[in-house]
CSV table of C-alpha atoms in Angstrom, one decimal:
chain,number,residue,atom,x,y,z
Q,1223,UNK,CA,23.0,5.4,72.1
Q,1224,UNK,CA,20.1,4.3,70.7
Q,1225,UNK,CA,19.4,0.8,70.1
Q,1226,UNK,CA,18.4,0.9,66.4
Q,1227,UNK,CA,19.5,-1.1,63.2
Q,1228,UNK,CA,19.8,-0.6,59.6
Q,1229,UNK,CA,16.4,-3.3,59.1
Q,1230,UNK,CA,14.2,-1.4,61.6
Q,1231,UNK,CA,11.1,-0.7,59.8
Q,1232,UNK,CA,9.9,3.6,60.2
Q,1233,UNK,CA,7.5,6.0,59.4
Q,1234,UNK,CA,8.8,8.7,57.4
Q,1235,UNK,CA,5.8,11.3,56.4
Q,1236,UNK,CA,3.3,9.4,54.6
Q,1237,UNK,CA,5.5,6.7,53.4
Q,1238,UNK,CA,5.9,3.4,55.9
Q,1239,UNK,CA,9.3,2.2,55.1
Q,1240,UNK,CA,10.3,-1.6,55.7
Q,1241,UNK,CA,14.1,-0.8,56.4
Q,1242,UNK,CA,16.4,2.2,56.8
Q,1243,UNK,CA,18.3,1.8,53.8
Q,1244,UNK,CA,18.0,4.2,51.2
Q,1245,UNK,CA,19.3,4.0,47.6
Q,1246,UNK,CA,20.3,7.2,47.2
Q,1247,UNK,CA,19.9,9.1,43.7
Q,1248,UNK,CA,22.1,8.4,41.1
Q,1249,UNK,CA,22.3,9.8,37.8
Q,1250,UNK,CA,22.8,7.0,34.8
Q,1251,UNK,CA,21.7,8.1,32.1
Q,1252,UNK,CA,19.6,5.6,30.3
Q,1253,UNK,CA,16.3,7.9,29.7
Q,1254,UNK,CA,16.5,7.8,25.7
Q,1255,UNK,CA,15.2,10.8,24.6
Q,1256,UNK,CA,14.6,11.6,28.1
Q,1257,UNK,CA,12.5,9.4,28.5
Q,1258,UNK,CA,12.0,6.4,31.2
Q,1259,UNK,CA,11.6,3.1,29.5
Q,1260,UNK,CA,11.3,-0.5,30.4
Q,1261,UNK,CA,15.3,-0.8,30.8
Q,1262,UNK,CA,15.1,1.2,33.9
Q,1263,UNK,CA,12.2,0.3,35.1
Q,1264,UNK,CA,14.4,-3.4,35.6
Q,1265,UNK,CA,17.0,-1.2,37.5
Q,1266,UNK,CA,14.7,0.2,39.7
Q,1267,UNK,CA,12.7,-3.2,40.5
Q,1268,UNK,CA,16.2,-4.9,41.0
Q,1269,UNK,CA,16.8,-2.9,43.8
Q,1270,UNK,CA,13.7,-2.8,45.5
Q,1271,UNK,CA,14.7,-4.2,48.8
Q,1272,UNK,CA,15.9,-0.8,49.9
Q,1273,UNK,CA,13.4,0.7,52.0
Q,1274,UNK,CA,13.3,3.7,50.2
Q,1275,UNK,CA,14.8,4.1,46.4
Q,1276,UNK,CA,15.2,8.2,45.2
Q,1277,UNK,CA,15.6,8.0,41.3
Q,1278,UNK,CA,18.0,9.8,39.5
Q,1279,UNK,CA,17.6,13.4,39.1
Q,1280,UNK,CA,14.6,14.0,36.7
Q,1281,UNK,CA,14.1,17.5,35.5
Q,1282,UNK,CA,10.7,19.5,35.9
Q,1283,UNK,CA,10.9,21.2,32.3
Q,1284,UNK,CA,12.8,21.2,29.3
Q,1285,UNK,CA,14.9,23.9,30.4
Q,1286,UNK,CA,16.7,21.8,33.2
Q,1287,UNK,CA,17.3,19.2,31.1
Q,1288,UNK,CA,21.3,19.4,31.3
Q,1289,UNK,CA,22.7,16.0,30.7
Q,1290,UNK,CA,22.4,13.7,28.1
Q,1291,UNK,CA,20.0,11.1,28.2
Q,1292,UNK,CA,18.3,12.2,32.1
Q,1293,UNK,CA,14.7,11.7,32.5
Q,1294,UNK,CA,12.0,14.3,32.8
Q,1295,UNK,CA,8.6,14.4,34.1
Q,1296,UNK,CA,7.2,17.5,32.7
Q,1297,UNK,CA,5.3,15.5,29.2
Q,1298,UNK,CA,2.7,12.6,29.0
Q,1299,UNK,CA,5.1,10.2,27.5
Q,1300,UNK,CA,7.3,10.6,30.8
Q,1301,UNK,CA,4.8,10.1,33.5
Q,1302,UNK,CA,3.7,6.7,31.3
Q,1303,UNK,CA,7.2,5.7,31.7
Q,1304,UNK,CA,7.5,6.5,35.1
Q,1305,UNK,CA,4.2,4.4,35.4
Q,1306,UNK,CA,6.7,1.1,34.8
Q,1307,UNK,CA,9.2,2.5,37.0
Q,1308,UNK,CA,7.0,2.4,39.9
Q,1309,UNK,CA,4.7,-0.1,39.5
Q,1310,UNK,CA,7.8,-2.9,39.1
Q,1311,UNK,CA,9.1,-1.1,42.9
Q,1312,UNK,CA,5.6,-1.5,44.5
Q,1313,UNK,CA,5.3,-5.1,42.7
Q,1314,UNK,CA,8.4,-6.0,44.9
Q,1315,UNK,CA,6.8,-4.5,48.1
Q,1316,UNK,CA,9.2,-1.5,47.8
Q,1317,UNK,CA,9.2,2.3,47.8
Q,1318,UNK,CA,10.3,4.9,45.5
Q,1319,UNK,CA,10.2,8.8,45.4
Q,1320,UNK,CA,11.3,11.1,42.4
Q,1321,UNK,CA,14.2,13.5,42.5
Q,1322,UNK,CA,13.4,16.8,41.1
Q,1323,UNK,CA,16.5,18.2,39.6
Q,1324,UNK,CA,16.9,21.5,37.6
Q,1325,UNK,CA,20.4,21.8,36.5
Q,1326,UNK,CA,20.2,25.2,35.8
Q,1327,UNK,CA,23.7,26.4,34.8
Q,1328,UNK,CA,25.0,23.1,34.8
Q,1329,UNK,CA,23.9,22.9,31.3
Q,1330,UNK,CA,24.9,22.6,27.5
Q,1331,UNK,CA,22.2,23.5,24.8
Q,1332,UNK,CA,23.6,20.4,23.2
Q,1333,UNK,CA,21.5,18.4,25.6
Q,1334,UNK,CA,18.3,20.2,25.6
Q,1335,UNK,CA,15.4,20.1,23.1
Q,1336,UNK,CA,15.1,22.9,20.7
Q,1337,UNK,CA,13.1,26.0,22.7
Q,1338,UNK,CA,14.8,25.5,25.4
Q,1339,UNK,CA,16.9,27.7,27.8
Q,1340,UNK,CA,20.0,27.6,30.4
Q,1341,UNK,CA,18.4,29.5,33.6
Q,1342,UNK,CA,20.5,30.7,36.4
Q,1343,UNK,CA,20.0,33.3,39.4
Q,1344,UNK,CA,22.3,35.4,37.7
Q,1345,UNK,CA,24.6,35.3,34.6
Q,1346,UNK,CA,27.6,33.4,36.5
Q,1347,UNK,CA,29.1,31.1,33.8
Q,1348,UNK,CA,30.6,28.2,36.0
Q,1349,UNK,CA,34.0,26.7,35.4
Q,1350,UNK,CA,34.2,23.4,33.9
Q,1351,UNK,CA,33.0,21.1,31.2
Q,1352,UNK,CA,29.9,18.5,30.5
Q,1353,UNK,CA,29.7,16.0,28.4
Q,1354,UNK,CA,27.1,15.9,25.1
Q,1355,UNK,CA,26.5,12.7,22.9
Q,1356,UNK,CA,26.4,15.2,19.5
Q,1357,UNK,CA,29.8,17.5,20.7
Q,1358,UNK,CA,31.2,15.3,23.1
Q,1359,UNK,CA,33.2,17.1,26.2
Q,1360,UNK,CA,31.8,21.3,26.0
Q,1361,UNK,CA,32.2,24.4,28.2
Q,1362,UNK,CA,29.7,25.4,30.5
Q,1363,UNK,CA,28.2,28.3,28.3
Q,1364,UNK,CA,26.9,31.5,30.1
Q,1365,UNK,CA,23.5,31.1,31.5
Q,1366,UNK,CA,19.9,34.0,31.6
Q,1367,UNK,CA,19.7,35.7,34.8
Q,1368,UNK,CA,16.2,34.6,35.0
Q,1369,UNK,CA,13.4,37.5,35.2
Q,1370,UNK,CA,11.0,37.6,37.7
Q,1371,UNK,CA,8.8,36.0,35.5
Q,1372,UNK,CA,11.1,33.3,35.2
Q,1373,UNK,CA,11.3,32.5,38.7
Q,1374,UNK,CA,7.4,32.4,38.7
Q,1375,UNK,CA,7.0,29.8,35.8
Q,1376,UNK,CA,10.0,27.4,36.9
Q,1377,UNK,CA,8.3,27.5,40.5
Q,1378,UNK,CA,5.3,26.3,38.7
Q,1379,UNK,CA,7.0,23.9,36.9
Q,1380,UNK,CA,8.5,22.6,40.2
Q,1381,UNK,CA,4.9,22.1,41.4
Q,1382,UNK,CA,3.7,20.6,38.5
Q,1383,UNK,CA,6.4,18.1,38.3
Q,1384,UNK,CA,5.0,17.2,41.7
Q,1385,UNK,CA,1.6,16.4,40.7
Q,1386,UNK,CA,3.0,14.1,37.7
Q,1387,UNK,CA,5.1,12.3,40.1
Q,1388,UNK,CA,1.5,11.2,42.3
Q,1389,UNK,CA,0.2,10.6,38.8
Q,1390,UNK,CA,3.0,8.5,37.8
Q,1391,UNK,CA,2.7,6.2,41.5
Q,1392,UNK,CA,5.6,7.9,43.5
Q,1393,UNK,CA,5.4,7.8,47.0
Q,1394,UNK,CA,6.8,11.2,47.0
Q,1395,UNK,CA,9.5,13.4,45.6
Q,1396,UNK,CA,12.6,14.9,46.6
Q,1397,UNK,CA,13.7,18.5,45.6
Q,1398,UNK,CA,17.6,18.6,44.2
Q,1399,UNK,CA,18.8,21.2,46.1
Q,1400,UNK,CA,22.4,19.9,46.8
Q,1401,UNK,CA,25.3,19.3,44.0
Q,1402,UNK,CA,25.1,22.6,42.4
Q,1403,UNK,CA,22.3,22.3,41.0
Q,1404,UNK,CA,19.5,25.5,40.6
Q,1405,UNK,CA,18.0,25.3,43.9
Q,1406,UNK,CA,21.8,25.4,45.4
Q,1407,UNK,CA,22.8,27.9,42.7
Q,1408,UNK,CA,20.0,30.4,44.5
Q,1409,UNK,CA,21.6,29.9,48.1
Q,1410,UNK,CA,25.1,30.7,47.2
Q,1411,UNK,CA,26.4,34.2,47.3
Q,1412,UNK,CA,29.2,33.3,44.3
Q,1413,UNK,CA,26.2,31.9,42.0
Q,1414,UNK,CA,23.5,34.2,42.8
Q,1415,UNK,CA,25.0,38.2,42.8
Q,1416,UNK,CA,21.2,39.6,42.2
Q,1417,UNK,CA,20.0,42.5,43.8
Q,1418,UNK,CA,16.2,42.1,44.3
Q,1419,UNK,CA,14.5,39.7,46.9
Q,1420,UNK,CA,16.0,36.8,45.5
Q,1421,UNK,CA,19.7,38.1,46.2
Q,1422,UNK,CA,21.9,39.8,48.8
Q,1423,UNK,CA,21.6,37.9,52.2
Q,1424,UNK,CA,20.9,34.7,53.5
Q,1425,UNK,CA,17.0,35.7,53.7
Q,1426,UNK,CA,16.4,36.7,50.1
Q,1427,UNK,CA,19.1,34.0,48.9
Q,1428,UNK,CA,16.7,31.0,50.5
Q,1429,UNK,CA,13.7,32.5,49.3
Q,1430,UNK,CA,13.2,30.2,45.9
Q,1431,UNK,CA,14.2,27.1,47.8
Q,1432,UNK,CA,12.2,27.7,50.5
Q,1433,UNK,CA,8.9,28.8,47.7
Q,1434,UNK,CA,9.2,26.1,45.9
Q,1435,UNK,CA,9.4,23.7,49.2
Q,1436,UNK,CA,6.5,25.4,50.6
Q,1437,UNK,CA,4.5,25.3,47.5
Q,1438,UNK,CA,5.0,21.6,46.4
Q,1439,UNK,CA,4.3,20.5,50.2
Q,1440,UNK,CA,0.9,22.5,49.2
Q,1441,UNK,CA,0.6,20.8,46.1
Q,1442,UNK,CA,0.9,17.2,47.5
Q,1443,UNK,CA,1.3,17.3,50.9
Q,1444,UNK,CA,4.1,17.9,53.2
Q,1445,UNK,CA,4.5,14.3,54.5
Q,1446,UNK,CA,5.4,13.6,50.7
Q,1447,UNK,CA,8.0,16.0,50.4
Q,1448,UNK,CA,12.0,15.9,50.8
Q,1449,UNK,CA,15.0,18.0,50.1
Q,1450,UNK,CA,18.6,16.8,49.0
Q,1451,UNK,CA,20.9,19.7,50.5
Q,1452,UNK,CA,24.9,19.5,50.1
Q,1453,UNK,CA,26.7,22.1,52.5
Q,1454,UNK,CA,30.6,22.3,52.2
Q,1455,UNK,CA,30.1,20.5,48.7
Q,1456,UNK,CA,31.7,22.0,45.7
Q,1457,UNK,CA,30.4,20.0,42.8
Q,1458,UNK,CA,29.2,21.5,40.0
Q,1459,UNK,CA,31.7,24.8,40.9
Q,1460,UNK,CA,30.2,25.7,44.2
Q,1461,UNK,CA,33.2,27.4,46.4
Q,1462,UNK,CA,32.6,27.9,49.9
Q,1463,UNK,CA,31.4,30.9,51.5
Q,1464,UNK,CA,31.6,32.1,55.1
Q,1465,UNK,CA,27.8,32.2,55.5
Q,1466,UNK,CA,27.4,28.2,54.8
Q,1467,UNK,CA,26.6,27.7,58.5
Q,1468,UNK,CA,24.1,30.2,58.8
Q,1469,UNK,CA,22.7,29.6,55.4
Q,1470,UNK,CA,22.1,26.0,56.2
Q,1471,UNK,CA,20.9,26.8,59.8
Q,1472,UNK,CA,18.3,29.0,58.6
Q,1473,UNK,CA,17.5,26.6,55.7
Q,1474,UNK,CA,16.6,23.9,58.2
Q,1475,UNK,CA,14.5,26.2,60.2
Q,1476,UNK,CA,12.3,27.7,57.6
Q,1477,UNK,CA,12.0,24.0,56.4
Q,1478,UNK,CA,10.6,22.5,59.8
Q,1479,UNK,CA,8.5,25.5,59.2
Q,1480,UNK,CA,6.9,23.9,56.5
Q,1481,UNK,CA,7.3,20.4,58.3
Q,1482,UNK,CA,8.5,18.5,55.2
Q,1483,UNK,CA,9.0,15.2,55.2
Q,1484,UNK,CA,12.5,15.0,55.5
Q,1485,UNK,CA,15.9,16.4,54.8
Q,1486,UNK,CA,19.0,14.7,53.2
Q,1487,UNK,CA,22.2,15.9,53.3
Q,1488,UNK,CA,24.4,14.0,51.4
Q,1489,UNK,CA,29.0,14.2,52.4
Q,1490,UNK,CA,31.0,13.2,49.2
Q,1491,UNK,CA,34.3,13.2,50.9
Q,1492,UNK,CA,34.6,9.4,49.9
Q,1493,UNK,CA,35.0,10.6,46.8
Q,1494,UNK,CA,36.9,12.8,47.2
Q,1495,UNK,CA,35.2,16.2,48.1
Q,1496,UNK,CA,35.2,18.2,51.0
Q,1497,UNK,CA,34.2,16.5,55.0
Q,1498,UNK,CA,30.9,17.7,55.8
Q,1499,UNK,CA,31.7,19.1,59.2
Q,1500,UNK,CA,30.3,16.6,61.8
Q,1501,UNK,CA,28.7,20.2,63.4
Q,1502,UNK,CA,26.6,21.3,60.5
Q,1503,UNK,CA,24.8,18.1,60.6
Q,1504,UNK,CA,24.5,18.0,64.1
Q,1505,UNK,CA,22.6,21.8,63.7
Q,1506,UNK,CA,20.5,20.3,60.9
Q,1507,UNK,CA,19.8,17.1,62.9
Q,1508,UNK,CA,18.6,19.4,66.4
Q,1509,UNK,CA,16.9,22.0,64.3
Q,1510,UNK,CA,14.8,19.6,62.1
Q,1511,UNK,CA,12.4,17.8,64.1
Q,1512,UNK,CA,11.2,15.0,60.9
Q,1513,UNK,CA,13.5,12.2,59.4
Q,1514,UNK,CA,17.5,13.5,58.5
Q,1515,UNK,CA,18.5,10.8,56.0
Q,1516,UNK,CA,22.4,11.2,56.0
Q,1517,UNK,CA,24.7,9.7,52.7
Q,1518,UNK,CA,28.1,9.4,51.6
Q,1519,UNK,CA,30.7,6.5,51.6
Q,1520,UNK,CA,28.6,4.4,54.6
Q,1521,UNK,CA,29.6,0.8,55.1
Q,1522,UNK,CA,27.0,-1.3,57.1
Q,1523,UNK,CA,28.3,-0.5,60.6
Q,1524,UNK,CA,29.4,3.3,59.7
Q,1525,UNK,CA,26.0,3.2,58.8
Q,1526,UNK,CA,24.6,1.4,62.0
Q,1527,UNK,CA,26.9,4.0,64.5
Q,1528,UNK,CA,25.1,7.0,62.7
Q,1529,UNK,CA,21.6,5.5,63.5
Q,1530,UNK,CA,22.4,4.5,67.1
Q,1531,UNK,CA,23.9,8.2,67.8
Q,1532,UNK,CA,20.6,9.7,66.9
Q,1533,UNK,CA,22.6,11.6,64.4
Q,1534,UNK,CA,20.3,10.1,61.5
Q,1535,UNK,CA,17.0,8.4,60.9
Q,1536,UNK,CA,17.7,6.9,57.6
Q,1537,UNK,CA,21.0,5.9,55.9
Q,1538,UNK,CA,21.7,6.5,52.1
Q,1539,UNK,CA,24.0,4.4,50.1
Q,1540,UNK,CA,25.0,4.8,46.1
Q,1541,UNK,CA,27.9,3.0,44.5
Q,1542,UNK,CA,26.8,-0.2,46.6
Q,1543,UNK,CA,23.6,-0.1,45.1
Q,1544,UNK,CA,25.2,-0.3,41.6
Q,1545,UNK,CA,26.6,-3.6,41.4
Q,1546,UNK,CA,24.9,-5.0,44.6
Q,1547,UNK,CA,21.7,-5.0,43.6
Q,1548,UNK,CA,20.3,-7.4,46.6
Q,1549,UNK,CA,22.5,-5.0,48.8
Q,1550,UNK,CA,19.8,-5.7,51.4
Q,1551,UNK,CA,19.8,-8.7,52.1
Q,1552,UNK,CA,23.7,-8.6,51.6
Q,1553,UNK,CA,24.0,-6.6,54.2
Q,1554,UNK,CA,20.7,-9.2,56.4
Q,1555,UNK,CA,22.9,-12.4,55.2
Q,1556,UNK,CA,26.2,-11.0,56.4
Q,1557,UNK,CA,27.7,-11.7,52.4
Q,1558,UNK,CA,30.1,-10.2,51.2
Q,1559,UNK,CA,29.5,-6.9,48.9
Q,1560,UNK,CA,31.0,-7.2,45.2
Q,1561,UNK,CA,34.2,-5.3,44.5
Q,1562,UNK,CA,33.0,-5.4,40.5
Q,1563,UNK,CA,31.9,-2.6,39.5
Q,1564,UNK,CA,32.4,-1.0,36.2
Q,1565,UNK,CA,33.3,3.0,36.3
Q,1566,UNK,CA,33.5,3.2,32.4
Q,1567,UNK,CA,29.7,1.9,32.3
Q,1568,UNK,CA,28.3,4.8,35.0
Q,1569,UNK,CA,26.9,7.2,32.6
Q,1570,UNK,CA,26.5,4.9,29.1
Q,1571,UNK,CA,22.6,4.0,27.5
Q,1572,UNK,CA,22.6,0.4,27.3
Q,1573,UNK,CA,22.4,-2.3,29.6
Q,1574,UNK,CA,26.1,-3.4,30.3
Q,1575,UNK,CA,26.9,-1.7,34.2
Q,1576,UNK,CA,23.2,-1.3,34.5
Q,1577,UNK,CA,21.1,-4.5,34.6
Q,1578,UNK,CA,23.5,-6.7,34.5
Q,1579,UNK,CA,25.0,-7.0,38.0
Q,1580,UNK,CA,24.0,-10.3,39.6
Q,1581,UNK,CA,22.6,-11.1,43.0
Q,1582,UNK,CA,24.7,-13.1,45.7
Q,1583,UNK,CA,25.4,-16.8,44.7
């Protein structure tokens, strides 16, 4: 047992973190027209006492825009906005990275600008439904196999998306590959049924994660880089697979290859979902030599246990973060958390549920 806490300062790639708390990335849907604005650029400098915030997923191009009212970082008008977002985190002495997140499939057209297009390894319509302000509650339509080509130009726009984050003040980014998301939707044998080097076994279904890894650690530096990875998760109509364990094992390897900054895997079995076996994260943990942030459900001394067993660097927490925004120095104080918290006003564009929580009286 190591004798660590959840204030402990640390180190993590190029970014010196005050605490080991993380605000893990939640997706709330405020971006108006996709774009960040001074609303959540409140939210985000509210809860700057976590030693590491990871916005909401914000996609690299118009094509992974899937939900209504996400942000993106792919236009001028974007990194401008993001611009607020940081600068109120820094101004609070805290710091932030971007998550990049390409929905691919999980997509309706109804939520994308005109032009654009639902990408996917392969044509593998998932089951389920998403929610658009202009149809309300849809189908998840059919999405393009994407062409080589494709897979070229969205690595690109991975990489660029990188660059706008530096631009825009982040301390670094963190690529969605957890949730069912694009990246995922490549590693998975049920989403991804191609038959050229991007398909077939664990090698060739890694590939585009492991490219576009590699490629924005080139872009702006490996100690500025993370990845979000989910294994045993089925959101977003991911079944399991018998190869998870060896996909995720080799995963980890090829990304201590590239010696990224850090890897999160995030457990939603407090919600609900499938218990990430204890054994999975233990391979991750001994075959990634940087920071493992883990996440789901923590309270303070689940949180604490996980640190001290060497199991985890860093500890992510989301739903606390909501209407806790001084979770921090909640958790310091010893106060108690605040059992108000507003479901209905998760995913809604004003600020009632958003910036309205108060600190501890």
């Amino acid at each position: 047992m190591k004798n660590i806490n959840l204030f402990d300062p640390l180190q993590v790639g190029a970014i010196a973190l005050k605490n080991r708390i993380v605000m893990s990335p939640m997706t709330r849907c405020r971006a108006i027209g996709n774009v960040p604005n001074d609303l959540m650029a409140k939210y985000y400098g509210q809860r700057a006492g976590a030693g590491l915030i990871i916005t909401e997923g914000t996609s690299p191009s118009p094509n992974g825009l899937g939900y209504a009212r996400i942000p993106g970082i792919f236009s001028p008008e974007q990194v401008e906005g993001w611009k607020k977002v940081t600068s109120a985190v820094h101004a609070k002495g805290g710091k932030i990275v971007i998550q990049l997140m390409h929905t691919g499939r999980i997509s309706h057209q109804a939520n994308m600008p005109e032009g654009a297009t639902i990408l996917a390894p392969s044509a593998v319509k998932p089951a389920g439904q998403m929610w658009t302000d202009t149809l309300q509650m849809q189908d998840f339509p059919e999405p393009k196999a994407m062409t080589p080509e494709e897979i070229v130009s969205t690595k690109a726009e991975f990489v660029q998306a990188a660059k706008n984050a530096v631009t825009a003040g982040f301390d670094g980014v963190e690529l969605h590959s957890a949730n069912g998301y694009l990246l995922e939707q490549f590693l998975s044998p049920i989403s991804n049924i191609r038959t050229d080097e991007y398909g077939g076994n664990i090698e060739n279904r890694a590939r585009f994660v492991i490219e576009v890894a590699s490629e924005v650690a080139a872009a702006i530096g490996k100690d500025k880089t993370g990845i979000r990875l989910s294994p045993y998760g089925v959101a977003s109509d991911m079944p399991h697979y018998p190869e998870i364990d060896d996909t995720y094992k080799y995963l980890a390897t090829e990304l201590n290859k590239i010696g990224i900054a850090y890897v999160h895997i995030v457990d939603h079995s407090a919600l609900g979902g499938p218990t990430v076996p204890l054994e999975i994260k233990q391979a991750i943990r001994n075959i990634f030599k940087q920071t493992v942030i883990l996440a789901g459900g923590h309270s303070k001394e689940t949180a604490e246990a996980e640190l001290q067993s060497g199991l985890a660097d860093l500890e992510g927490f989301g739903r606390p973060f909501i209407n806790n925004p001084d979770l921090v120095s909640r958790f310091e104080h010893g106060q108690p958390l605040s059992d108000n918290l507003d479901m209905n006003t998760f995913y809604t564009a004003d600020e009632k549920g958003y910036t309205d929580y108060p600190v501890y009286q």
